Coordinates of C-alpha atoms in Angstrom, one line a residue:
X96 CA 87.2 145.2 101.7
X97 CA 86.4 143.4 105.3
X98 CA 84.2 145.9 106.6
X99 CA 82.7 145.5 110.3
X100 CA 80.0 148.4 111.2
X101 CA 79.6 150.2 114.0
X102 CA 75.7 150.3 115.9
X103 CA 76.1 154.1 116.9
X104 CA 77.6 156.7 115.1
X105 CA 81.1 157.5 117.4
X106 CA 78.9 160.7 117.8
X107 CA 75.9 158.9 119.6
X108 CA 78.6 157.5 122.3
X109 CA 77.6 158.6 125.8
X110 CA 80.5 159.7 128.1
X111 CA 80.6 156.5 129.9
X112 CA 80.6 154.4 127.0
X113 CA 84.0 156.5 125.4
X114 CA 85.5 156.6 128.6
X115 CA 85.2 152.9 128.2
X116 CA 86.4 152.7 125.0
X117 CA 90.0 153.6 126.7
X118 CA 89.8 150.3 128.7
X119 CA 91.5 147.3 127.2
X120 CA 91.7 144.6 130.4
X121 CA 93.7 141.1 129.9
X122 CA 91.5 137.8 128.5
X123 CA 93.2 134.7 129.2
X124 CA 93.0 132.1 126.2
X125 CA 92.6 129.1 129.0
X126 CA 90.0 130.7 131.3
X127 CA 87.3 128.5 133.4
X128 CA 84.0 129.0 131.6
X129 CA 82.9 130.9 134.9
X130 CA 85.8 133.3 134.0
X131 CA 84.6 133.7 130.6
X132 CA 81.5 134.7 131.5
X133 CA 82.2 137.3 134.2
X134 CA 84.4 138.9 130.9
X135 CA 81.4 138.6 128.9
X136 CA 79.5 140.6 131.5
X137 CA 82.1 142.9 131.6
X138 CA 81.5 143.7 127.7
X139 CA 78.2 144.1 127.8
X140 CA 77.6 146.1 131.1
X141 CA 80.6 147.9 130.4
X142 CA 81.2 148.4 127.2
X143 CA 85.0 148.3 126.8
X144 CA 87.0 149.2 123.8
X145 CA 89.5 146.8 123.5
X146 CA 91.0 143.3 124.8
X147 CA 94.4 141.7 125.4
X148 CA 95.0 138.0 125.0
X149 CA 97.2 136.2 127.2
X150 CA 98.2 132.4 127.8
X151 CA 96.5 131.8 131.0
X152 CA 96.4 133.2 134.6
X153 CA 100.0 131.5 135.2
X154 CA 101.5 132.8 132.2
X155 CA 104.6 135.0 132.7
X156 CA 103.1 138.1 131.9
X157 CA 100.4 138.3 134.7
X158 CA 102.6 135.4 137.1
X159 CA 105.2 137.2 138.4
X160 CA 107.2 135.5 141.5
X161 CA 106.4 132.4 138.6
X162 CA 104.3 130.5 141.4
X163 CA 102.4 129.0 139.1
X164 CA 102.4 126.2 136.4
X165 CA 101.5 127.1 133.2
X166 CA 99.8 124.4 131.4
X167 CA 100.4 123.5 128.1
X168 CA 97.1 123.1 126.0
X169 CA 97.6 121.8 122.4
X170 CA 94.2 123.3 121.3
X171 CA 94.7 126.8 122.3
X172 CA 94.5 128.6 119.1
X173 CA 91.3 127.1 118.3
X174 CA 90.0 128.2 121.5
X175 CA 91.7 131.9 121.1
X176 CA 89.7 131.8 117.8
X177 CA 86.4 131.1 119.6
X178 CA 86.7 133.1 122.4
X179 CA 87.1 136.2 120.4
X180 CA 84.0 135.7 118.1
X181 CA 82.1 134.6 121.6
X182 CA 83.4 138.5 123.2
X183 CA 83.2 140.4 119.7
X184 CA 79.4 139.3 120.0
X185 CA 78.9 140.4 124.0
X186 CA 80.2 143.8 122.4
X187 CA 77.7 146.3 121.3
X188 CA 80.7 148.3 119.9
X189 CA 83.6 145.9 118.2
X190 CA 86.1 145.2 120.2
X191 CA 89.9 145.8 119.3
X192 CA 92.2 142.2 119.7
X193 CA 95.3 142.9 120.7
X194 CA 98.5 140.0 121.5
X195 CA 102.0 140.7 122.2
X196 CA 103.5 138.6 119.0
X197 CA 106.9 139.8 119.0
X198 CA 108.2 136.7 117.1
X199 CA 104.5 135.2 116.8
X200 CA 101.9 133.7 118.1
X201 CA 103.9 131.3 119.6
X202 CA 105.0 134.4 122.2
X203 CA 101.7 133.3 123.9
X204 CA 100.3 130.0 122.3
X205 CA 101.4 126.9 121.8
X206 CA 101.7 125.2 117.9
X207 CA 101.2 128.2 116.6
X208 CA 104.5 129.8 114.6
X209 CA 107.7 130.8 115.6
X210 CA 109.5 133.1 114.1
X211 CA 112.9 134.4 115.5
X212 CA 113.8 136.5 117.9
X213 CA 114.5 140.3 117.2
X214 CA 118.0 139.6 118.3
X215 CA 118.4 137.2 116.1
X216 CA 117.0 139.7 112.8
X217 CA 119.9 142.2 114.2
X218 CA 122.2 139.9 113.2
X219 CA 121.2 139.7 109.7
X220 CA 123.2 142.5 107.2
X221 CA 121.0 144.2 104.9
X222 CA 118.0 142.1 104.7
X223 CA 115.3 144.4 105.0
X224 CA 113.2 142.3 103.0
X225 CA 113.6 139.1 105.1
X226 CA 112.3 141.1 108.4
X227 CA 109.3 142.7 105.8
X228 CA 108.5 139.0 105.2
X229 CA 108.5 138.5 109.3
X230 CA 106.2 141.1 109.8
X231 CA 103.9 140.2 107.0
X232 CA 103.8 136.5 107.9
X233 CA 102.9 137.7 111.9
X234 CA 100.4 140.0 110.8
X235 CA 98.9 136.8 108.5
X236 CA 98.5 134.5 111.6
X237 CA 96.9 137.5 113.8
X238 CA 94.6 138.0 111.3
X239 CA 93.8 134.2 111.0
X240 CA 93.2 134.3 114.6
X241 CA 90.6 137.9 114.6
X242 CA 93.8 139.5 116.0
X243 CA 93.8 143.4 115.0
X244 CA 96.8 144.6 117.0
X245 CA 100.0 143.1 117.5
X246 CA 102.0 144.4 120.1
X247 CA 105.0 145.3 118.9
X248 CA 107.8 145.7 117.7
X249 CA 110.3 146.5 120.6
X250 CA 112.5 149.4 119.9
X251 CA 113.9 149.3 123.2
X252 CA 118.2 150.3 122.4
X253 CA 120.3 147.0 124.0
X254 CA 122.5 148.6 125.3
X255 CA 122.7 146.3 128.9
X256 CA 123.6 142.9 128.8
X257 CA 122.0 142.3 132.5
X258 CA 119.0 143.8 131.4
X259 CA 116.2 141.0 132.7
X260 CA 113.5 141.3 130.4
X261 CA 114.6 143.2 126.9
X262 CA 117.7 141.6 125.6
X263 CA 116.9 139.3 122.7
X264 CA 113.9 141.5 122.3
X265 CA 115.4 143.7 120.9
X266 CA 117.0 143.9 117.7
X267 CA 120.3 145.2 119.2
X268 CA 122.6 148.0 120.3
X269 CA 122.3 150.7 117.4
X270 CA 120.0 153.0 117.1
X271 CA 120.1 153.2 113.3
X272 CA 119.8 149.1 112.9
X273 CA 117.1 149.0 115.1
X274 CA 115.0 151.7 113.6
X275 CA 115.6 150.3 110.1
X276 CA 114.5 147.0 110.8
X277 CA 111.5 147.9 113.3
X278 CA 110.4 150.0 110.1
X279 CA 110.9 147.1 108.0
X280 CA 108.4 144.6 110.4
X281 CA 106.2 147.5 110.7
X282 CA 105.7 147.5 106.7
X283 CA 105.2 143.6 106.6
X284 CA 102.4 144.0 109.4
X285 CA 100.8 146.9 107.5
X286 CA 100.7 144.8 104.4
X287 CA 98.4 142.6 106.0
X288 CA 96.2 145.7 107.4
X289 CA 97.7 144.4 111.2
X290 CA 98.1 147.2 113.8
X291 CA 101.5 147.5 115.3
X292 CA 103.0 149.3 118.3
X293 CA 106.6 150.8 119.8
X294 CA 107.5 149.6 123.3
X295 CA 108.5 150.6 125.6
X296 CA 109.0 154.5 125.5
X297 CA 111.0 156.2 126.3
X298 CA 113.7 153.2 126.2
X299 CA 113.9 150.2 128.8
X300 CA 117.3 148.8 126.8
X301 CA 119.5 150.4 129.6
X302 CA 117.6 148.7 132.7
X303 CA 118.9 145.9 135.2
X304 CA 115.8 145.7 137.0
X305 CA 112.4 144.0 135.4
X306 CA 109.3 146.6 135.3
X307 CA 107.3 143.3 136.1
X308 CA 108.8 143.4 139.1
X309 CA 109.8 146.6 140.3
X310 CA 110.7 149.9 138.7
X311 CA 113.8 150.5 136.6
X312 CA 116.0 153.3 137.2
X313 CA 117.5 155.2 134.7
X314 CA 120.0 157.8 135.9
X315 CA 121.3 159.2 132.0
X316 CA 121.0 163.1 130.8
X317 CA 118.1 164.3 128.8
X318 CA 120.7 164.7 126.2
X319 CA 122.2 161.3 126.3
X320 CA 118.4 160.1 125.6
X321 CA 117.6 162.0 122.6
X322 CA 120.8 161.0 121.4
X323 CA 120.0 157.7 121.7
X324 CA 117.0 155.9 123.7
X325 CA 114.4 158.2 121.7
X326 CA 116.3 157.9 117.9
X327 CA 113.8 155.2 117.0
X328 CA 111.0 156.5 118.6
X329 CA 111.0 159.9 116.8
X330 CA 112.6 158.6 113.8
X331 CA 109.6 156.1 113.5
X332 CA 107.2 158.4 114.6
X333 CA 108.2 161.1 111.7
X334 CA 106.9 158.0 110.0
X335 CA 103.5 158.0 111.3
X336 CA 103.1 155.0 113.6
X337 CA 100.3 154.1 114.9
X338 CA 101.0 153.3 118.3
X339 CA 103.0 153.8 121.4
X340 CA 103.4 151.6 124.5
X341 CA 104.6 153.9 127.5
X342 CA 106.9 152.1 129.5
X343 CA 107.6 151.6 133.4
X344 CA 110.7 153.4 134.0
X345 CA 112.0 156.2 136.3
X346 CA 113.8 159.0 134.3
X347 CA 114.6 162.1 136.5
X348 CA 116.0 164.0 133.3
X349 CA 112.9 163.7 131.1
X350 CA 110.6 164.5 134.7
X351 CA 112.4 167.4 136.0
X352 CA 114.3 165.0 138.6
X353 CA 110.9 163.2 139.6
X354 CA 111.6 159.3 139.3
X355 CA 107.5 159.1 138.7
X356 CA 107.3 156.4 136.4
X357 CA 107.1 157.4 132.3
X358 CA 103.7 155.6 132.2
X359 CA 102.1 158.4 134.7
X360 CA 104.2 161.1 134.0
X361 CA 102.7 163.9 132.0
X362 CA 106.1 165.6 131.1
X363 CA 107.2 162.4 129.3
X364 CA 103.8 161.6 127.4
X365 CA 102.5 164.9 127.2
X366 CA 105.8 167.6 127.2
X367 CA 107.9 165.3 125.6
X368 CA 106.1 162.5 123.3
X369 CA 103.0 164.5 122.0
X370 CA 104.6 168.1 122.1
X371 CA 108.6 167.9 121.5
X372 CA 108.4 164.9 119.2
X373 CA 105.0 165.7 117.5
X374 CA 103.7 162.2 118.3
X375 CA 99.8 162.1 116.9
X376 CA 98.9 158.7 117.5
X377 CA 97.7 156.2 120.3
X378 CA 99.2 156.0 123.9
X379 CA 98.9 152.1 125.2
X380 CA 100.1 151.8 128.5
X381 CA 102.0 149.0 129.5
X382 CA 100.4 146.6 131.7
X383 CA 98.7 148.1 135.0
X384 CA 98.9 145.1 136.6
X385 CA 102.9 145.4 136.5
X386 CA 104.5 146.0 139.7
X387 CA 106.4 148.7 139.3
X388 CA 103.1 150.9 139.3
X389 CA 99.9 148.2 140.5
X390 CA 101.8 147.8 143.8
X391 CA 102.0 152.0 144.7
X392 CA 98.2 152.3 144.1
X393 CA 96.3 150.3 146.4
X394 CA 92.6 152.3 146.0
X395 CA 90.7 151.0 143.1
X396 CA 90.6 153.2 139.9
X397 CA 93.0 155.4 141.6
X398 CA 95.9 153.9 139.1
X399 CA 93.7 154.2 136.2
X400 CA 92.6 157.5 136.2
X401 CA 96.2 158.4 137.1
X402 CA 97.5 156.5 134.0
X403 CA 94.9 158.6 131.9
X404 CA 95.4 161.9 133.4
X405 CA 99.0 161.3 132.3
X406 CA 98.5 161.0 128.6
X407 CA 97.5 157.0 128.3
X408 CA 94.6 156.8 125.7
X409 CA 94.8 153.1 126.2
X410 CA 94.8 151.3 129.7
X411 CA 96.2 148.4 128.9
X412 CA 95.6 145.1 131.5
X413 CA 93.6 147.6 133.6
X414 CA 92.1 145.1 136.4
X415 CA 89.5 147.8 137.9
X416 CA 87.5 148.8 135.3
X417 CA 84.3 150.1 136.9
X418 CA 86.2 152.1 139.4
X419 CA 88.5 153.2 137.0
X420 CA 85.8 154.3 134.9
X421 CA 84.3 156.0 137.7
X422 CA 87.5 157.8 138.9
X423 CA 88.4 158.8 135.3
X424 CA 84.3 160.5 134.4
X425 CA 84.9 162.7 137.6
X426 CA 88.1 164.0 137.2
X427 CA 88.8 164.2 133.2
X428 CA 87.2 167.2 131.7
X429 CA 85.4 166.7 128.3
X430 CA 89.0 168.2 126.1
X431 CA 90.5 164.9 127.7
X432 CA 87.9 162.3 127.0
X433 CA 87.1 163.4 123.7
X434 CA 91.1 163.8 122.5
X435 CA 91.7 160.1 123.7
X436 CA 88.4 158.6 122.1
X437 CA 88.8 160.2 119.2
X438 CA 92.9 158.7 118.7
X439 CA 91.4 155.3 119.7
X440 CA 88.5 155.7 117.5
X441 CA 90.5 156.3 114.7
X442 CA 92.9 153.4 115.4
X443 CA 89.8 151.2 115.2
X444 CA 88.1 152.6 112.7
X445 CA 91.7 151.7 110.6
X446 CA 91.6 148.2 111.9
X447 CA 88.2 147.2 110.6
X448 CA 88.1 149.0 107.2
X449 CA 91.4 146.8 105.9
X450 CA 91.3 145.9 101.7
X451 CA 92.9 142.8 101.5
X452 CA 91.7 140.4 99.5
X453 CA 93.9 137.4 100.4
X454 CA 92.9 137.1 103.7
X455 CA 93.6 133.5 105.2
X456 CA 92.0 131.4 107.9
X457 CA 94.9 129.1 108.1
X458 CA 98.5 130.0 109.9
X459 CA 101.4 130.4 108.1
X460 CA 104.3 127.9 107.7
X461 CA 107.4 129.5 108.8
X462 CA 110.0 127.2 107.8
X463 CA 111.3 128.5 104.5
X464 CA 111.6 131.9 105.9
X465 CA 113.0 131.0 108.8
X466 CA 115.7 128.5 106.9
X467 CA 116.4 132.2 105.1
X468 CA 117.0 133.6 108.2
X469 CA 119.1 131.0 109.8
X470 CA 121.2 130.8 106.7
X471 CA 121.9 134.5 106.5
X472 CA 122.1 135.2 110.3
X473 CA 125.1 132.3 111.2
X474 CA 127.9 134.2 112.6
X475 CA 131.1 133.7 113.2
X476 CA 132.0 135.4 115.8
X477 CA 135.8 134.0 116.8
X478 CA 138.2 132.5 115.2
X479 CA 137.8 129.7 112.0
X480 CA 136.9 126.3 111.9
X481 CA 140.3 125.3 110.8
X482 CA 138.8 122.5 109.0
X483 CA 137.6 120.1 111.8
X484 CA 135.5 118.1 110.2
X485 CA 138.4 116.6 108.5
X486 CA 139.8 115.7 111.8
X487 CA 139.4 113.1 114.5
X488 CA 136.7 114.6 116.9
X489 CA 134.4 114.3 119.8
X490 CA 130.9 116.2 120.2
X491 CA 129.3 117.4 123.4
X492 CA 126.0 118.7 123.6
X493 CA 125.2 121.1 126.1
X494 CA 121.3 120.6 127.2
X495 CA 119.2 120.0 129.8
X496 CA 116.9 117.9 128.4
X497 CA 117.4 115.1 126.3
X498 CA 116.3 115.8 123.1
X499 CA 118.7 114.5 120.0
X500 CA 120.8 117.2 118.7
X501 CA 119.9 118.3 114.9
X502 CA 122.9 120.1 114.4
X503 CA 125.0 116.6 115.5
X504 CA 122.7 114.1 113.6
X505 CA 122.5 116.1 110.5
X506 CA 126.8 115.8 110.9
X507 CA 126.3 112.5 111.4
X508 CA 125.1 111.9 108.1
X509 CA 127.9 113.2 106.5
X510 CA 130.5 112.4 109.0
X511 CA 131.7 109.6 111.8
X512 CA 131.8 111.3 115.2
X513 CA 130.5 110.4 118.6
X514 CA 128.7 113.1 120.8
X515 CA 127.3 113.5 124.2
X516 CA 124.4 114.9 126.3
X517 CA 124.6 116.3 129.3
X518 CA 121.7 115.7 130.5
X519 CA 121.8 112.3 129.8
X520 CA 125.3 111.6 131.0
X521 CA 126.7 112.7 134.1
X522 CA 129.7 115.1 133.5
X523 CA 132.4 112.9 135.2
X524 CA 131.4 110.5 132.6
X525 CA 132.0 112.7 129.7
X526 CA 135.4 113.6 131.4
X527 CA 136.6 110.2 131.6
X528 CA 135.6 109.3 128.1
X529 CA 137.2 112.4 126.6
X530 CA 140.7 112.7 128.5
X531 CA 142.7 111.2 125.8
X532 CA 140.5 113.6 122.8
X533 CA 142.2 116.5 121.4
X534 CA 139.5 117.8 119.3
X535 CA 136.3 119.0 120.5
X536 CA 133.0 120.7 118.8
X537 CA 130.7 122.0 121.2
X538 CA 126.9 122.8 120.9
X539 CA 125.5 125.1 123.5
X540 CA 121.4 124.8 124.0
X541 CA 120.6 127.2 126.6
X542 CA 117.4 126.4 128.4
X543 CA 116.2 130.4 128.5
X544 CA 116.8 133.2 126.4
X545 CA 116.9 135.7 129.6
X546 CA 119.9 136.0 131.5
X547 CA 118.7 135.1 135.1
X548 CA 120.6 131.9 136.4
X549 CA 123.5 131.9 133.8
X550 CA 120.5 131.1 130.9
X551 CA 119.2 128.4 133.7
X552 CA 122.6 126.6 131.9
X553 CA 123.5 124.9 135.6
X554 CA 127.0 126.6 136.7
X555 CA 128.4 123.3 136.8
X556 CA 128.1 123.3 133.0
X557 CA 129.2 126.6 132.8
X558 CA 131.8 125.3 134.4
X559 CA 132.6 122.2 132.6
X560 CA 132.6 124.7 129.7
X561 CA 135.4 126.7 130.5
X562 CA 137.8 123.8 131.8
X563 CA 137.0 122.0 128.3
X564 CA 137.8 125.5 126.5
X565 CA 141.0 125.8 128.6
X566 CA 142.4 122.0 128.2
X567 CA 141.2 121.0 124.4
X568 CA 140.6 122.2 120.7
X569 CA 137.3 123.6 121.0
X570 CA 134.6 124.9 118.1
X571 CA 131.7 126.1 119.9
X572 CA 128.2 126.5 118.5
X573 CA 126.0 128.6 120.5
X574 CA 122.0 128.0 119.7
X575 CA 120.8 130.8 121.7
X576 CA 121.7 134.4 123.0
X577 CA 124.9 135.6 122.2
X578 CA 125.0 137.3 125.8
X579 CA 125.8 133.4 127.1
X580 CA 129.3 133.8 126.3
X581 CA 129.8 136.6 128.9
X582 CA 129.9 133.6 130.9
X583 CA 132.4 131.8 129.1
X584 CA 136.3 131.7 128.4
X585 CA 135.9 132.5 124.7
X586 CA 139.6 133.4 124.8
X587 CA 140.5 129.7 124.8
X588 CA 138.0 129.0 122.0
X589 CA 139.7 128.1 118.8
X590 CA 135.9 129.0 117.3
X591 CA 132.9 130.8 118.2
X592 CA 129.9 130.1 115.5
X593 CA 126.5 132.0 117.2
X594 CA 123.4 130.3 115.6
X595 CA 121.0 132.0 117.6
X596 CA 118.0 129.7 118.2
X597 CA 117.7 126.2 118.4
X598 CA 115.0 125.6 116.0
X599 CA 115.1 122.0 113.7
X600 CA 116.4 124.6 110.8
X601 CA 119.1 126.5 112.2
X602 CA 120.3 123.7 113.4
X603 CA 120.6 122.3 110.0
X604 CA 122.1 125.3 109.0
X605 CA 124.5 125.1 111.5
X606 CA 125.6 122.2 110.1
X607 CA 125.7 123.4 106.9
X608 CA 128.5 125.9 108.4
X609 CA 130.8 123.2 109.6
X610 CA 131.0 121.3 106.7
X611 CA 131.7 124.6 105.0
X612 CA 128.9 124.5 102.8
X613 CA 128.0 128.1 103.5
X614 CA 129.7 131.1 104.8
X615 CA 128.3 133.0 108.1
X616 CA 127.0 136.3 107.2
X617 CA 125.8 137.0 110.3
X618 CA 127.4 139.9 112.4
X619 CA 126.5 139.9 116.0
X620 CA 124.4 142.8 116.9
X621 CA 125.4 143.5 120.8
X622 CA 128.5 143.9 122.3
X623 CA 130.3 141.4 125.0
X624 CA 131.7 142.3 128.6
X625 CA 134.6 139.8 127.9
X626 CA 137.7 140.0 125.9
X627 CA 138.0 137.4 122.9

């Protein structure tokens, strides 16, 4: 049993010190040492009860007109690693790590592991165990890295396919799939004694604007919600989670017609989350820093103690702590304080009394699990392959860099064909050299997984795409998110085979597919505007 004590009894805690407890500001894996410090200070003077870890200051989370390079530093989960033991010891009370790992580390550090995307699990059919071993594997490498308290998962409904900032977040559009499999990631993280947390209540699948940037709107009846939005939230909380992030969202039926957002609103995290669905455990708020609430509350502390006032135990990427510290000790009465401190003490206290032997200090290799994945994820969404690989045909890679294609060289091996890049050969080029082809198999890399700029796929690809589709035999494999083909003329596709990322191993799968080796068992969790 890993057993870190606490210097005070929770009892011997002045009101200052668990007020601060409720604070859990950003640290920035690739700070300036001067940075560091001034967070150091912070611990120590202030005695916070929790940190965040992001990238850097130019990471998307905290960069949000995306003004800024972010960096890319090969050594940054050695330093993540450091930094934590150099702020655990500036703490007089341990401090709780949390990271938004959604699929990984790698969601905020580079060479670290990458597991797939929830929308990529939603695909799979009855693999419970597969998204278990996800989970478990996560909670391994946060551990590894002094990480308590992953972030996630996301039980946001997708339910939008212009939604800017969920999408393949989530693991798709029904409620029953997505609450099966979040419980199923939740177990793997607790087998590893790792916290985990629902975001983003009450629901931010049904949005078109990004809470990083402004605040959604969400216009649906109370009824419509509890029908839907909130089935994984009180099916999983019936389940005794331990966390809950409270979203940035405007819902006039859950506020009595106020678009306040859900983060400050005491009907939705008081009425509603802890009184109507019986929820016991920790309120995280999402980021302050966030624009759709930072930018309304220009005073110092002012946001703060609103968020806490509201029902937040946890003021997540709060950026004015001593004000808000200040503001919260002269409005909260005592009931307040101590209800929050003791839910956050609790949580902690759960964190650093884990029995698990088999802790590691190494990451884990996420290879065979992910081959597992790929392989049981491939589907075919359109048509059959109507055994091409028996025929005469050309290749075209859709990319914007030039990386080599797995998916094509692994053909390769098996089969003669010649293939393309697009970003190493101008289009016309590829027109000219395929006017007298017939047959056609097509590999989509989208640069992005969110849907702003058509993926970032340039629109003359997009459409290059369709004119191919409309003029030749085409078998199209998409390594990315299925919501791509909204943009495309799948109608004219004589195949559609979604692969979902374009890692080294679901490429290989992929080919695997075509040379019908393997059957795609993969069933595409959300649904497309287009027609097939």
């Amino acid at each position: 049993m890993t057993i870190i004590p606490y210097p005070k009894a929770k009892k011997d805690l002045t009101r200052h010190e668990k007020i601060a407890q409720l604070f859990m500001p950003a640290a920035f894996i690739n700070d300036t040492e001067e940075e560091i410090q001034k967070l150091e200070q912070l611990i120590r003077e202030q005695h916070i009860g929790s940190l965040c870890f992001f990238h850097s200051r130019a990471s998307a989370a905290t960069n949000f007109e995306g003004q800024k390079n972010v960096e890319y530093k090969k050594d940054s989960f050695k330093t993540l690693k450091k930094l934590i033991q150099r702020y655990q010891k500036a703490a007089i009370h341990p401090l709780l790590i949390s990271i938004d790992a959604e699929w990984g580390l790698a969601m905020r550090i580079e060479n670290t592991p990458h597991y797939p995307y929830a929308i990529t699990l939603g695909a799979l059919q009855n693999q419970s165990d597969l998204i278990f071993e996800v989970g478990k594997q996560i909670a391994m490498d946060c551990r590894a890295a002094g990480i308590h308290w992953n972030l996630a998962p996301v039980v946001d409904i997708n339910n939008n396919p212009n939604n800017p900032v969920i999408g393949y977040r989530s693991f798709g559009e029904d409620k029953y799939q997505v609450t099966q499999k979040a419980m199923a990631f939740i177990q793997g993280s607790e087998s590893e004694g790792v916290l985990t947390c629902l975001k983003h209540f009450p629901g931010h699948g049904d949005t078109e604007v990004d809470s990083h940037l402004g605040l959604p709107l969400i216009t649906k009846s109370k009824a419509a919600l509890l029908e839907n939005e909130l089935f994984p939230f009180q099916q999983l909380i019936n389940k005794g989670v331990d966390s809950i992030m409270a979203g940035h969202l405007a819902i006039p039926a859950l506020a009595d017609g106020d678009e306040i957002p859900s983060s400050l609103s005491k009907k939705m995290l008081k009425d509603l989350l802890r009184d109507q669905m019986n929820f016991k455990g920790v309120v995280i708020s999402d980021a302050l820093n966030m624009h759709a609430v930072s930018k309304n509350y220009p005073m110092k502390g002012q946001l703060e103690w609103e968020a806490f006032n509201a029902g937040n135990d946890v003021l997540c990427f709060a950026e004015h702590i001593r004000e808000g510290i200040e503001a919260i000790n002269k409005n909260a009465s005592n009931e307040q304080i101590e209800a929050s401190f003791e839910r956050l003490w609790h949580l902690k206290e759960k964190a650093f009394r884990v029995e698990n032997p088999s802790l590691k200090t190494i990451l884990s290799d996420p290879d065979l699990v992910n081959k597992k994945i790929a392989t049981k994820s491939i589907t075919l969404y359109k048509g059959g392959l109507d055994h091409l690989k028996d025929k005469k045909f050309v290749g075209i890679q859709i990319s914007t860099t030039a990386t080599k294609s797995t998916f094509f060289e692994s053909l390769q091996k098996s089969i003669a064909f010649s293939y393309f890049n697009t970003a190493t050969t101008k289009l016309t080029k590829i027109q000219d050299e395929i006017i007298a082809e017939e047959n056609m198999l097509l590999a989509i890399y989208p640069p992005k997984a969110k849907p702003a700029n058509y993926f970032h796929i340039p629109k003359q690809e997009i459409d290059f795409i369709n004119k191919l589709l409309a003029s030749k035999k085409v078998i199209l494999y998409l390594f990315g998110n299925p919501y791509v083909l909204n943009h495309i003329e799948t109608r004219h596709a004589k195949a559609i085979v979604i692969a979902y990322q374009n890692f080294k191993v679901f490429q290989e799968v992929a080919s695997q597919h075509f040379l019908e080796k393997i059957a795609a068992k993969g069933k595409v969790p959300v649904s497309m505007t287009h027609e097939l």
